[in-house]
Coordinates of C-alpha atoms and ligand atoms in Angstrom, one line a residue:
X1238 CA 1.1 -38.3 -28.0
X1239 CA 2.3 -35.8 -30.5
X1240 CA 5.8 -33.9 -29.5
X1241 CA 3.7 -30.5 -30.7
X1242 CA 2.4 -30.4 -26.8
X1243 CA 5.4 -31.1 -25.2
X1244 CA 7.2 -27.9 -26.9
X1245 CA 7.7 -25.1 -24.9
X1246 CA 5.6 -21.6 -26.2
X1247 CA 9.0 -20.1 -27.3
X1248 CA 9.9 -22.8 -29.2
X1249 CA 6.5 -23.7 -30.8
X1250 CA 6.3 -19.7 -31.5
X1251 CA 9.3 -20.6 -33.5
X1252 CA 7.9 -23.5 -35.5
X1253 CA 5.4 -21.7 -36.0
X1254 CA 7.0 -18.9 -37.9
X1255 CA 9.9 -20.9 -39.8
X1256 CA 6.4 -22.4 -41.1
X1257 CA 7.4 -25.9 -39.8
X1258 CA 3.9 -26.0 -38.3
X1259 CA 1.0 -24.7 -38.8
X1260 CA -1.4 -23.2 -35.9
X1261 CA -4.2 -25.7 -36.9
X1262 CA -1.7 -28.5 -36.0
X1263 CA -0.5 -27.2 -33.1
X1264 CA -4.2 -26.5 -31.8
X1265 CA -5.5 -29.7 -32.5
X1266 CA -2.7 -31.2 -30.9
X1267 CA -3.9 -29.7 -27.6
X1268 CA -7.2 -30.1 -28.2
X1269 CA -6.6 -34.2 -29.0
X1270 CA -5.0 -33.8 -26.0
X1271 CA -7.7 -32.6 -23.9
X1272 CA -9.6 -35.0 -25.3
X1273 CA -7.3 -37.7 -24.6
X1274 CA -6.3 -36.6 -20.2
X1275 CA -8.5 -34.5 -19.5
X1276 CA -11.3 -37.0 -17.9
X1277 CA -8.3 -37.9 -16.1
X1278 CA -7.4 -34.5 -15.1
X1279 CA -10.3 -32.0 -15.4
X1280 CA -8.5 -29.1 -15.8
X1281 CA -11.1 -27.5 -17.7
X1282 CA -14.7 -26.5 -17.5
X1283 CA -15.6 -25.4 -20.6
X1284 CA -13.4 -26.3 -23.8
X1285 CA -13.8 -23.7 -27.3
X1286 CA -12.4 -25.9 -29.7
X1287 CA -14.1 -24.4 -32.4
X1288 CA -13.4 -21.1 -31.7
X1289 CA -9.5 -21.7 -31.5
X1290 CA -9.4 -24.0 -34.4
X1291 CA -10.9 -20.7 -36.3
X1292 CA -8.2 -18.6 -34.5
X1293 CA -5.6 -21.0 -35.9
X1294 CA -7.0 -21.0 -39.2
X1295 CA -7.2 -17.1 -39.5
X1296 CA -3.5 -16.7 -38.1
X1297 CA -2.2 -19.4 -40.5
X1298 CA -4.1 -17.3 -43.3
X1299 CA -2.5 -13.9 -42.1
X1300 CA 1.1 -15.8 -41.8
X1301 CA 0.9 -17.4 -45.5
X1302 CA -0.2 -13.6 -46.8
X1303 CA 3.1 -12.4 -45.3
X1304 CA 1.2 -10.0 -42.5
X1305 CA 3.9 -9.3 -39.6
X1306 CA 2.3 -11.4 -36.7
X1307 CA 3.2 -11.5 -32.4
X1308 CA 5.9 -13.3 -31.6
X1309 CA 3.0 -16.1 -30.1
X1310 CA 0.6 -15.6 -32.5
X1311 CA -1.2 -19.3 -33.1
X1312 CA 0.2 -20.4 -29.7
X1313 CA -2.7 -22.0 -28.0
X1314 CA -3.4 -20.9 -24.3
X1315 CA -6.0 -22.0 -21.5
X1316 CA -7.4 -18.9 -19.6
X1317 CA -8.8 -19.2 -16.0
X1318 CA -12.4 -19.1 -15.4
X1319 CA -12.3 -16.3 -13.3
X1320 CA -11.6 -14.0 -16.4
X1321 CA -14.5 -12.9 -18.8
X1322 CA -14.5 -14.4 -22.1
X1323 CA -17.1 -12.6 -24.5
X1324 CA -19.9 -15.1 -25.1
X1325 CA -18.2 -17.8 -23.8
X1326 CA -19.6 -19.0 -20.4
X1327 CA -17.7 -17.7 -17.1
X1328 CA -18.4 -19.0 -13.7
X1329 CA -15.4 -18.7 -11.7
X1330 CA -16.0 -22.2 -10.5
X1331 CA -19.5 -20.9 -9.2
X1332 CA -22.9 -22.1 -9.5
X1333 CA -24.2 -18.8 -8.8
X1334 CA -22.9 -18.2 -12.3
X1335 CA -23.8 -20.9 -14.3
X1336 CA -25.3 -20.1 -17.1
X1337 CA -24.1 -16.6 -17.6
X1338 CA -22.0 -15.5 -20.6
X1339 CA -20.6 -12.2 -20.5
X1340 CA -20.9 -9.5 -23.0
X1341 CA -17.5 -8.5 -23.2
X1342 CA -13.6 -9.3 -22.7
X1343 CA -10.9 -8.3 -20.3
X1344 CA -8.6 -6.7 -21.2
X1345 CA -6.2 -9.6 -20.9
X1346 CA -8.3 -11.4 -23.0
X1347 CA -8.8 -8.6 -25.7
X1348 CA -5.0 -8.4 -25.5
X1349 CA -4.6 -12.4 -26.2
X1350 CA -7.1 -11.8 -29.0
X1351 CA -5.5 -9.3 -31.0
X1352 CA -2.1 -10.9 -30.8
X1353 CA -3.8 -14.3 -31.9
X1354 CA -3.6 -16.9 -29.5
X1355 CA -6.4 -19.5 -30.1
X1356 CA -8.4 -19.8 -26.7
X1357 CA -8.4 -23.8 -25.7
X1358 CA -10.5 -22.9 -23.1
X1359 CA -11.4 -21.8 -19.7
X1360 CA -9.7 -23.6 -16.4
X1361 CA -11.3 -24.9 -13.1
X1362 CA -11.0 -22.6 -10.1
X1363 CA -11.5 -22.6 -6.4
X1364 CA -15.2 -21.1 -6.3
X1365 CA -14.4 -17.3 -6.5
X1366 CA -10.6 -18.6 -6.0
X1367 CA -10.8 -19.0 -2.4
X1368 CA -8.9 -22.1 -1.9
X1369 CA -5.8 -23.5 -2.4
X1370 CA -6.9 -26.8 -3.6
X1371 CA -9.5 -26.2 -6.4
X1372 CA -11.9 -28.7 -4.2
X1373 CA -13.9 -25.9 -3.7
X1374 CA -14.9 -25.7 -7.3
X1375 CA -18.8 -26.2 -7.7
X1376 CA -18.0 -28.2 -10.9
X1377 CA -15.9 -31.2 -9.2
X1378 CA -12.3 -31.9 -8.4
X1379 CA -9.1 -30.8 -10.6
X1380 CA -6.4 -33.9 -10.4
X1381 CA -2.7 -33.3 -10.1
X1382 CA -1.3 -34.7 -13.1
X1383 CA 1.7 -36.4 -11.2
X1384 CA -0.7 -38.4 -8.8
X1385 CA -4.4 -38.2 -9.5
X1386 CA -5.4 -38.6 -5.8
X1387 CA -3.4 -35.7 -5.3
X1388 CA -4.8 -31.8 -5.2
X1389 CA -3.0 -29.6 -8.1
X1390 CA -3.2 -26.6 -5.5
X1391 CA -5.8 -23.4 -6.0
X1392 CA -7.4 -21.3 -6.7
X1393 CA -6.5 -21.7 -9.9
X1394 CA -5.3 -25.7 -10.5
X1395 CA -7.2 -26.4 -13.8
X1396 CA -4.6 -23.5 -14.8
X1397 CA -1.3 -25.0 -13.7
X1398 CA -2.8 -29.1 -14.0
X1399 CA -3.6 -27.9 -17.7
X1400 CA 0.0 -26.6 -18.3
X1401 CA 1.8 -29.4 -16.4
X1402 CA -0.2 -32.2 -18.4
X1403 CA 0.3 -30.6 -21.3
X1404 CA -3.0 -29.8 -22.3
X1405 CA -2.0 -26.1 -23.5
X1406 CA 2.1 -24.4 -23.3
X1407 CA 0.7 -21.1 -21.6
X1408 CA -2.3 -20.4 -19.3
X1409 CA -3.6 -17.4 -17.1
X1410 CA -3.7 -17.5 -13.4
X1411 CA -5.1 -15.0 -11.2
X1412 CA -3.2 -14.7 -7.7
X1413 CA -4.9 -13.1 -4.4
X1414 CA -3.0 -14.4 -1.7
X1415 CA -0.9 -17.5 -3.6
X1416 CA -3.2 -18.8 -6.6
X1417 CA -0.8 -18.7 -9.3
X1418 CA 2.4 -19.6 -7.0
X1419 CA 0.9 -22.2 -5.1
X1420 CA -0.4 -24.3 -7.9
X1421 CA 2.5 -24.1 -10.1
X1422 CA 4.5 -25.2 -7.5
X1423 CA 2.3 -28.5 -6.5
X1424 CA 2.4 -29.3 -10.1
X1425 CA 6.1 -28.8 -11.1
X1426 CA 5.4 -25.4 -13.4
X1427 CA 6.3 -22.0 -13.8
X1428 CA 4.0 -19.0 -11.9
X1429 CA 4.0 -15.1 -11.6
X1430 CA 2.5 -12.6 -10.1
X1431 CA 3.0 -9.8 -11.5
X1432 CA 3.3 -6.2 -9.4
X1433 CA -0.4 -5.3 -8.3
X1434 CA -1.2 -2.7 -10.9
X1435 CA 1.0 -4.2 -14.1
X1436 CA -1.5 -6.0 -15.8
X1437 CA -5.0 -4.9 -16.1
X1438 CA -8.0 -6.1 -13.4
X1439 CA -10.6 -4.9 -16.2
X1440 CA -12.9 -8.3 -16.3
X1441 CA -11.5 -10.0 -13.5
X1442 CA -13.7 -11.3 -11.8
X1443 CA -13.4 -9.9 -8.2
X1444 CA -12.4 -11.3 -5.2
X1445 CA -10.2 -9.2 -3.2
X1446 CA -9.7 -5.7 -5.2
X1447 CA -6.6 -4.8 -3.5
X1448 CA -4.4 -7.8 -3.9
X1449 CA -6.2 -9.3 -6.8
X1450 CA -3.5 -9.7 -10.0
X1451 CA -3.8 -11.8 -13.2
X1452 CA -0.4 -13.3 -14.3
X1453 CA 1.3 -16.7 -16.4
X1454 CA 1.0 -19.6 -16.0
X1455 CA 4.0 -22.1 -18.3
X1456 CA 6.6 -24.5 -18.4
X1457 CA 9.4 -22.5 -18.1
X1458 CA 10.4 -18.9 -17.4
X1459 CA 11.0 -17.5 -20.7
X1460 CA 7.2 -18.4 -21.6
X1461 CA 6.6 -16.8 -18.5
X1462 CA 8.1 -13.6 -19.7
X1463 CA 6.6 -13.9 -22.8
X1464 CA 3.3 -14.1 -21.6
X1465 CA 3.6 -11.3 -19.1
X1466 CA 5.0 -8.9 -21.8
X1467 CA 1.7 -9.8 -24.0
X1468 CA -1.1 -9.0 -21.0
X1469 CA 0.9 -6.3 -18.9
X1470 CA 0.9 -2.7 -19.4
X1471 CA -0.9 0.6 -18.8
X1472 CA -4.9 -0.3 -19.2
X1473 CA -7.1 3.0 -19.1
X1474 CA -9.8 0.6 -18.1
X1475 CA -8.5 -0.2 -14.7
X1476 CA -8.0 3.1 -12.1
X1477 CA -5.5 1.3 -10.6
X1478 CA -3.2 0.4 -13.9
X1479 CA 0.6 1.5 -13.8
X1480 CA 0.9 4.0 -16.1
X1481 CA 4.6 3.5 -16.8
X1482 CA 5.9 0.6 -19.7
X1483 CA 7.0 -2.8 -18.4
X1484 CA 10.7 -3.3 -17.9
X1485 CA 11.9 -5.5 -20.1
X1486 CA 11.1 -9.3 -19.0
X1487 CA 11.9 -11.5 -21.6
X1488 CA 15.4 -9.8 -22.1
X1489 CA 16.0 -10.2 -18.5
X1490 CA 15.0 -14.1 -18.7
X1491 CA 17.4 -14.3 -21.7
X1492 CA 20.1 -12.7 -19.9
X1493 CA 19.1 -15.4 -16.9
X1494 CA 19.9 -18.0 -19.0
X1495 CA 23.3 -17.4 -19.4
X1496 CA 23.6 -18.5 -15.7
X1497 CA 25.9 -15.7 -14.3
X1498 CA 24.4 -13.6 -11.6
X1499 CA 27.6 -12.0 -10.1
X1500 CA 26.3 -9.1 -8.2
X1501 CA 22.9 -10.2 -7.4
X1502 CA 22.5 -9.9 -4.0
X1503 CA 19.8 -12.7 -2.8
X1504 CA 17.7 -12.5 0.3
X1505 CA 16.8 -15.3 2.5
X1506 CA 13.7 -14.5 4.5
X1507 CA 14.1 -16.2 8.1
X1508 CA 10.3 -15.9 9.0
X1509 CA 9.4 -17.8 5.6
X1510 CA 11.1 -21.2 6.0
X1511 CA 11.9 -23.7 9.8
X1512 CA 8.3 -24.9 11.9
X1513 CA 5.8 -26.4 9.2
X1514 CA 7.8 -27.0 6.0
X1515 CA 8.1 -30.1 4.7
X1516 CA 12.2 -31.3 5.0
X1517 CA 12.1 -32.5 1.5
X1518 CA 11.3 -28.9 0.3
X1519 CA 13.3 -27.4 2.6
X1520 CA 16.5 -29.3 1.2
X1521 CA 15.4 -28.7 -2.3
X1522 CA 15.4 -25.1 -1.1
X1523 CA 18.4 -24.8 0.2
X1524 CA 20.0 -26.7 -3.0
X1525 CA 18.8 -23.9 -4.8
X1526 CA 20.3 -21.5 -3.0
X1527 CA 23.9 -23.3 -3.4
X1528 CA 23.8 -23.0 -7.0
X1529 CA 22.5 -19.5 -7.0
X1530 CA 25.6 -18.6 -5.3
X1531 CA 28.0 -20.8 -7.6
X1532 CA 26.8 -18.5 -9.9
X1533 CA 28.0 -15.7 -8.1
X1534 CA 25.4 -14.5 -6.3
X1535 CA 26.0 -12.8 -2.8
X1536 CA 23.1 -15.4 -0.4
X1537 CA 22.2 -13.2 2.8
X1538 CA 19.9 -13.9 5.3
X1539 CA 17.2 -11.0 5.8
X1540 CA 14.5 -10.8 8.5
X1541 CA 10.7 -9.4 8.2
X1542 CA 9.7 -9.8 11.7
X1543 CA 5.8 -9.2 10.3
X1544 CA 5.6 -11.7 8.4
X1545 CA 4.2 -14.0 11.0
X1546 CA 1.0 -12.0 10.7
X1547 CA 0.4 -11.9 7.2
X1548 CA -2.1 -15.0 7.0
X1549 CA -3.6 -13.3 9.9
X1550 CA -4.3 -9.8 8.2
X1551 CA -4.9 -11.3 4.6
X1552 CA -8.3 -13.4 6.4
X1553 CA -9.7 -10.4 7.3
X1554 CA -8.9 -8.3 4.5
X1555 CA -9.6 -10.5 2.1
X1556 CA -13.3 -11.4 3.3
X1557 CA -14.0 -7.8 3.8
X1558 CA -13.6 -7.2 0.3
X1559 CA -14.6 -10.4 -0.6
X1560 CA -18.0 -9.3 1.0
X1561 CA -18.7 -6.8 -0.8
X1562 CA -17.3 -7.5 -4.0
X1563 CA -20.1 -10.9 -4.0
X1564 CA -22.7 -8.4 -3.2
X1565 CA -23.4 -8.3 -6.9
X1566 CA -24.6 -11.8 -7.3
X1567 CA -28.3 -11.0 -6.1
X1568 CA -30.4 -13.2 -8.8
X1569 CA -30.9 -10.0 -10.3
X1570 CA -28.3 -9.6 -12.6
X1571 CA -26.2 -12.5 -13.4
X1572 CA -26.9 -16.2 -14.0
X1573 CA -28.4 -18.0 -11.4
X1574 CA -32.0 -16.8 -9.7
X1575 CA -34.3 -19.1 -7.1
X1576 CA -37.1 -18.3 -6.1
X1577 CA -38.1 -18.9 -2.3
X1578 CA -40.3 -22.4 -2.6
X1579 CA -42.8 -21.0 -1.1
X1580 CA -44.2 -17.5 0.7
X1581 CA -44.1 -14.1 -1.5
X1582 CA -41.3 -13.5 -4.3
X1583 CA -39.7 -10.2 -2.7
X1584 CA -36.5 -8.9 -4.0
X1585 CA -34.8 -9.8 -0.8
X1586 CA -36.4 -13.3 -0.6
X1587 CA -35.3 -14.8 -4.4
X1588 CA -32.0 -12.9 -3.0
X1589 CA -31.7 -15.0 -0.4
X1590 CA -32.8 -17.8 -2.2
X1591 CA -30.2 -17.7 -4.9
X1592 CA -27.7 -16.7 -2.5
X1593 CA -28.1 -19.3 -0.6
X1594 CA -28.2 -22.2 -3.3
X1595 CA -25.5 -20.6 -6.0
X1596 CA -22.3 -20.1 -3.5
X1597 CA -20.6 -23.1 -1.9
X1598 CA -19.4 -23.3 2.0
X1599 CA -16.6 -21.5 2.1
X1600 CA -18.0 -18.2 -0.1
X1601 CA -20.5 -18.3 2.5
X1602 CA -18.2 -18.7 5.6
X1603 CA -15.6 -15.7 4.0
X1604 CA -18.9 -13.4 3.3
X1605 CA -20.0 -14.0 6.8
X1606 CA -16.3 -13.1 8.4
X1607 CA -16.2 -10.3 5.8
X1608 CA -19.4 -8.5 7.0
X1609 CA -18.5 -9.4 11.1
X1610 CA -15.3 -7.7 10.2
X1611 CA -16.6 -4.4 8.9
X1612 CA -19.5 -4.2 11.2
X1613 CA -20.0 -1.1 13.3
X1614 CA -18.3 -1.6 16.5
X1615 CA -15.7 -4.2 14.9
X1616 CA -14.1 -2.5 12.3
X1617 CA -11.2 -1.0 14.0
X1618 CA -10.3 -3.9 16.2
X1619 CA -10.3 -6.2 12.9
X1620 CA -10.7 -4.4 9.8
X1621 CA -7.8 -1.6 10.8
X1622 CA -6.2 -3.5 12.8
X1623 CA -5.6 -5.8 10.0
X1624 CA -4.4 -2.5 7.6
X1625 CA -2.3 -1.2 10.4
X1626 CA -0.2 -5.1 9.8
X1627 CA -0.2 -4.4 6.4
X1628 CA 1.4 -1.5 6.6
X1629 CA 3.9 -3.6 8.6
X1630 CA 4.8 -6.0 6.1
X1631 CA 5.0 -3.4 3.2
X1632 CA 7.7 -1.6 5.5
X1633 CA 9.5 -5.1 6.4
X1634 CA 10.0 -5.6 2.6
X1635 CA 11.1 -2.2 2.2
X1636 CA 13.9 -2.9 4.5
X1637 CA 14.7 -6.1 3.1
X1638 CA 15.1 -4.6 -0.4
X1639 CA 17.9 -2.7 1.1
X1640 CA 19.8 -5.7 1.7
X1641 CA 18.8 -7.7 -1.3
X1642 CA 17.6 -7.4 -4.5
X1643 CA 15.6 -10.4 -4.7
X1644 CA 14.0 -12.4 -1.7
X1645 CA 13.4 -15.8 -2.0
X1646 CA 12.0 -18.8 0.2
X1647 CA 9.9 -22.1 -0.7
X1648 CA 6.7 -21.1 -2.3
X1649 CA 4.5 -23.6 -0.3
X1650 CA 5.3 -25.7 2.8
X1651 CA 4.5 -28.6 1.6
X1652 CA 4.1 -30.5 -1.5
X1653 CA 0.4 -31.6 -3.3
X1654 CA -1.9 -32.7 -0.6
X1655 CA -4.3 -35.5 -0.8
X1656 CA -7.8 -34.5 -2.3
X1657 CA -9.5 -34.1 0.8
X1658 CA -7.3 -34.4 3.6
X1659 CA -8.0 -30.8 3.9
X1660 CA -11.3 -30.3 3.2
X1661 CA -12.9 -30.3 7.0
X1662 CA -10.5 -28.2 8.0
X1663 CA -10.2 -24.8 6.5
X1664 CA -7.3 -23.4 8.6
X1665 CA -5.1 -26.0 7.7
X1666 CA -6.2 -25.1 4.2
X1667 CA -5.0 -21.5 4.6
X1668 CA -1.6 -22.4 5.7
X1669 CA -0.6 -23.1 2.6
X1670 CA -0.3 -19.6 1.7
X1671 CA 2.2 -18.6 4.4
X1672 CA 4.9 -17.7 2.0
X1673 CA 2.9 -16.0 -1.1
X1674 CA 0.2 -13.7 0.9
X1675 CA 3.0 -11.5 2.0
X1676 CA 3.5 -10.1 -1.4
X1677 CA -0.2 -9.8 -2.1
X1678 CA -0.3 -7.6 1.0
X1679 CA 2.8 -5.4 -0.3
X1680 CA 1.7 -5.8 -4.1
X1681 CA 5.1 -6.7 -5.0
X1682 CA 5.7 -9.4 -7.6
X1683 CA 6.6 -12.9 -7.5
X1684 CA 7.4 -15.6 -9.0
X1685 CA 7.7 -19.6 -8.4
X1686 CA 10.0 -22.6 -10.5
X1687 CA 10.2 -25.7 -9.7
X1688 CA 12.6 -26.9 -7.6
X1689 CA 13.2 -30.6 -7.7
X1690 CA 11.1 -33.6 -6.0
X1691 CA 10.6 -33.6 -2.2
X1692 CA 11.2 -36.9 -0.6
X1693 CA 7.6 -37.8 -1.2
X1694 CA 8.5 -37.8 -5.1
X1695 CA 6.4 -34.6 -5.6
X1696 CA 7.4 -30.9 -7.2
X1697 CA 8.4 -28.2 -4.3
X1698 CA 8.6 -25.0 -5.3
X1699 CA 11.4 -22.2 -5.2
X1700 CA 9.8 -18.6 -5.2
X1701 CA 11.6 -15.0 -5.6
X1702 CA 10.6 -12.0 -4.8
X1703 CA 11.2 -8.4 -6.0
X1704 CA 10.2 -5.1 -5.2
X1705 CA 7.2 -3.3 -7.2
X1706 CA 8.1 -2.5 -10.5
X1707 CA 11.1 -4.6 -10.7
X1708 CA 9.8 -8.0 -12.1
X1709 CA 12.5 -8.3 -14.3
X1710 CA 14.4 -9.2 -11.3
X1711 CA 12.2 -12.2 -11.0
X1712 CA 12.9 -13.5 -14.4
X1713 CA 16.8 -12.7 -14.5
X1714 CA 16.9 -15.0 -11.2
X1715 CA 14.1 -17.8 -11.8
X1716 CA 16.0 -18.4 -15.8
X1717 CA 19.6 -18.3 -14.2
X1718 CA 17.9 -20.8 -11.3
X1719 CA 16.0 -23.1 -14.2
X1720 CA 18.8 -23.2 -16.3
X1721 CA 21.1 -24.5 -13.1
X1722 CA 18.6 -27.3 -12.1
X1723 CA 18.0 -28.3 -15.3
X1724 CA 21.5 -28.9 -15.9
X1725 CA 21.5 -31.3 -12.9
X1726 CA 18.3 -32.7 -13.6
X1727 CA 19.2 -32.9 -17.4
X1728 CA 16.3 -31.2 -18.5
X1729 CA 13.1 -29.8 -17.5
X1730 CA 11.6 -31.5 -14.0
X1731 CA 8.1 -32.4 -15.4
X1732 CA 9.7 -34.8 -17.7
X1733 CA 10.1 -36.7 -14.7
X1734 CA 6.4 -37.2 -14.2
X1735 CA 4.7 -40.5 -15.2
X1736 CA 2.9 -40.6 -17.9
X1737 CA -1.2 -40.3 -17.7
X1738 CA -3.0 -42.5 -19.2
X1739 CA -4.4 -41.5 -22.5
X1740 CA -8.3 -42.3 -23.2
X1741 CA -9.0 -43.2 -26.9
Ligands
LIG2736 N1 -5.6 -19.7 -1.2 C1 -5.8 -18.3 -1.0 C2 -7.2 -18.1 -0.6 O1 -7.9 -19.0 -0.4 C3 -5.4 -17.5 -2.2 C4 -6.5 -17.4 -3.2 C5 -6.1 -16.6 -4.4 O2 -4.9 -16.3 -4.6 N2 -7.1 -16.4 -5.2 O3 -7.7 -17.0 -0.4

């Protein structure tokens, strides 16, 4: 395998402009790549190698002329297929969309354009990212690259399987309720969720408009940052943009690095760790929190008594606007249209028809509790009921970030599942987001690192928390955290992962 994959964005950013490499290597080394794991892995649907070898080519031509470039400019990155990609198909994992290719890019996208990163390609996704296992993809199973029976989490686990199996340094996530946290921890990567509002929704596509936020997906923090710096930021496109800059992330991950957080006072959430965790994450956990205090900062323990209803008010919300966000896909306007095998071809009929062909089970059962939910007669026993919690939990973490500056717990319960041990049973399913939804509800950022191998030999994962606005906090805590385990570990935890066989 070449080394180029196994670099880190920052430093490939840097071989790339000391002129070391060029962007053409560095591309085809993920794409040989691909090639090589990814029948293995199938962390993507569709690959663009053509299109990024051109982006190489053009940013190597703009680098040898002199022109002053983005710091990542030539980095290759692997973009979720939840995002719109102009001319390049987009199904978020559905069949309902196969077939379509959009006329336009997000914003994100457009972003990731102009600074020059060559698109690898677009990841598998939970259909619609509703999941936590990508097994609800209608294009087939994503494989954790540290045990291929294994589930690399969802909704988005082509994403963080890409990153961890070094297929591409940097990819986008989109998180709802957990799918960029969640995955990156099952595979041993870096995830963030930015504050809801920081980087643009234009050409999501949408599942729940209220918690929905794009984010990175890396190998470490600082690539994290880096990422998060390029996409975020005020988008006239998207009524619900933050208007104000971005604090400064990648100086707070440098500053992280140095490993000194005197003064950082660190908040342990009781509701968000005990019943249902895994031990082996739960020790990793709390070894994390040892060295966050060696480092000087103050550990307290904080309470957010609403918390145990978060899962509870995120399955109602999130189907309600899951319901009528999907209302779109009528075999009118977007890929997918079937026509009724037999009887008259009415609008509502080939509606019905498609609908009922393009989305998988668990669209359907989440568009079916989504319409019972908001139905006359319902909506304030479930609907505001639910809003009413959420209100709740935004006030619990407004208390908490009295006490603490960051709150932290395990990002999942449990490590990577087995590939359909959870399929029958959609609850269970749902309880892996116990930990992340909470922040989706309040829109306040997260962020999760790796930290260390349960007892079952498989990544947990460590996640912070900060108030809205204030993801710098996230990246000052998660580098000083990295750089401490990394120490111990002796270098980065996915270089602990076997190696996957490599198809020639
Ligand atoms: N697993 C959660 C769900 O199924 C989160 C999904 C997401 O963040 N997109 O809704």
């Amino acid at each position: 395998m070449s080394d180029l994959t196994r670099l880190s964005a920052a430093a490939l950013a840097e071989r790339l402009r000391s002129g070391e490499v060029s962007s053409v290597e560095a591309t085809r080394a993920h794409l040989d790549r691909i090639a090589a794991v990814d029948g293995a892995v199938h962390a993507f649907l569709h690959v663009s190698d053509e299109d990024a070898l051109a982006t190489a080519a053009d940013i190597d031509a703009r680098r040898a002329a002199g022109e002053e470039l983005h710091l990542l400019a030539g980095v290759p990155i692997a973009v979720k297929d939840v995002v719109v990609t102009k001319g390049v198909p987009t199904t978020a994992g559905s069949r309902i969309l196969e077939g379509w290719l959009p006329p336009y890019d997000a914003t994100l996208v457009g972003r990731i354009k102009a600074a020059g990163l060559p698109i690898l390609g677009k990841t598998n996704m939970d259909e619609f990212a509703m999941g936590s296992s990508t097994e609800h993809s209608a294009y087939g199973n994503t494989h954790n690259p540290w045990d291929l029976t294994r589930i690399p989490g969802g909704s988005g686990g082509g994403s963080a399987a890409a990153v961890a199996a070094y297929e591409a340094p940097l990819a986008i996530g989109t998180d709802t309720g957990g799918s960029i946290r969640q995955p990156a921890a099952v595979t041993g990567s870096v995830g963030v969720k930015p504050t809801y509002g920081s980087v643009s929704r234009y050409g999501l596509i949408a599942l729940a408009s209220s918690l929905d936020q794009a984010g990175p997906v890396t190998r470490t923090v600082l690539d994290s940052a880096l990422l998060h710096e390029l996409i975020g930021g005020h988008d006239p496109l998207d009524s619900t943009s933050i208007a104000e800059p971005l604090p400064d992330l990648v100086g707070a991950a440098r500053l992280g690095a140095n490993r000194d957080l005197s003064g950082v006072r660190v908040g342990v959430i009781t509701e968000l760790q005990g019943e249902g965790y895994q031990p082996g994450v739960l020790a990793r956990f709390h070894e994390s929190l040892e060295l966050l205090q060696r480092a000087g900062a103050q550990v307290v323990e904080v309470s957010c008594p609403h918390f145990t209803y978060a899962l509870a008010a995120y399955y109602l919300i999130l189907p309600a606007e899951a319901s009528s966000n999907l209302a779109k896909f009528d075999g009118m306007r977007f890929g997918l249209r079937v026509e009724p095998s037999e009887g008259p071809v009415t609008a509502e009929r080939v509606m019905g028809a498609t609908r009922g062909q393009g989305f998988g089970d668990e669209v359907k059962r989440r568009i079916i509790l989504g319409t019972y939910a908001l139905s006359a007669g319902y909506y304030d026993a479930y609907y505001g009921s639910a809003q009413k919690v959420r209100t709740l939990i935004q006030r619990d973490f407004a208390a908490a970030f009295e006490q603490a500056d960051v709150l932290v717990s395990p990002t999942a319960p449990t490590t990577a599942f087995k590939l359909g041990e959870k399929l029958d049973d959609p609850l269970a399913m749902y309880l892996n987001d116990v930990a992340t939804i909470p922040a989706n509800l309040a829109g306040v950022p997260g962020l999760s690192l790796p930290s260390g191998l349960s007892d079952d030999g498989l990544p947990a994962g460590f996640q912070v928390l900060a108030p809205a606005k204030a993801d710098d906090r996230l990246y000052r805590v998660g580098a000083a955290l990295e750089a401490l385990l990394e120490d111990e570990w002796g270098g980065p935890l996915l270089a602990q992962a076997p190696e996957l066989e490599v198809a020639r």
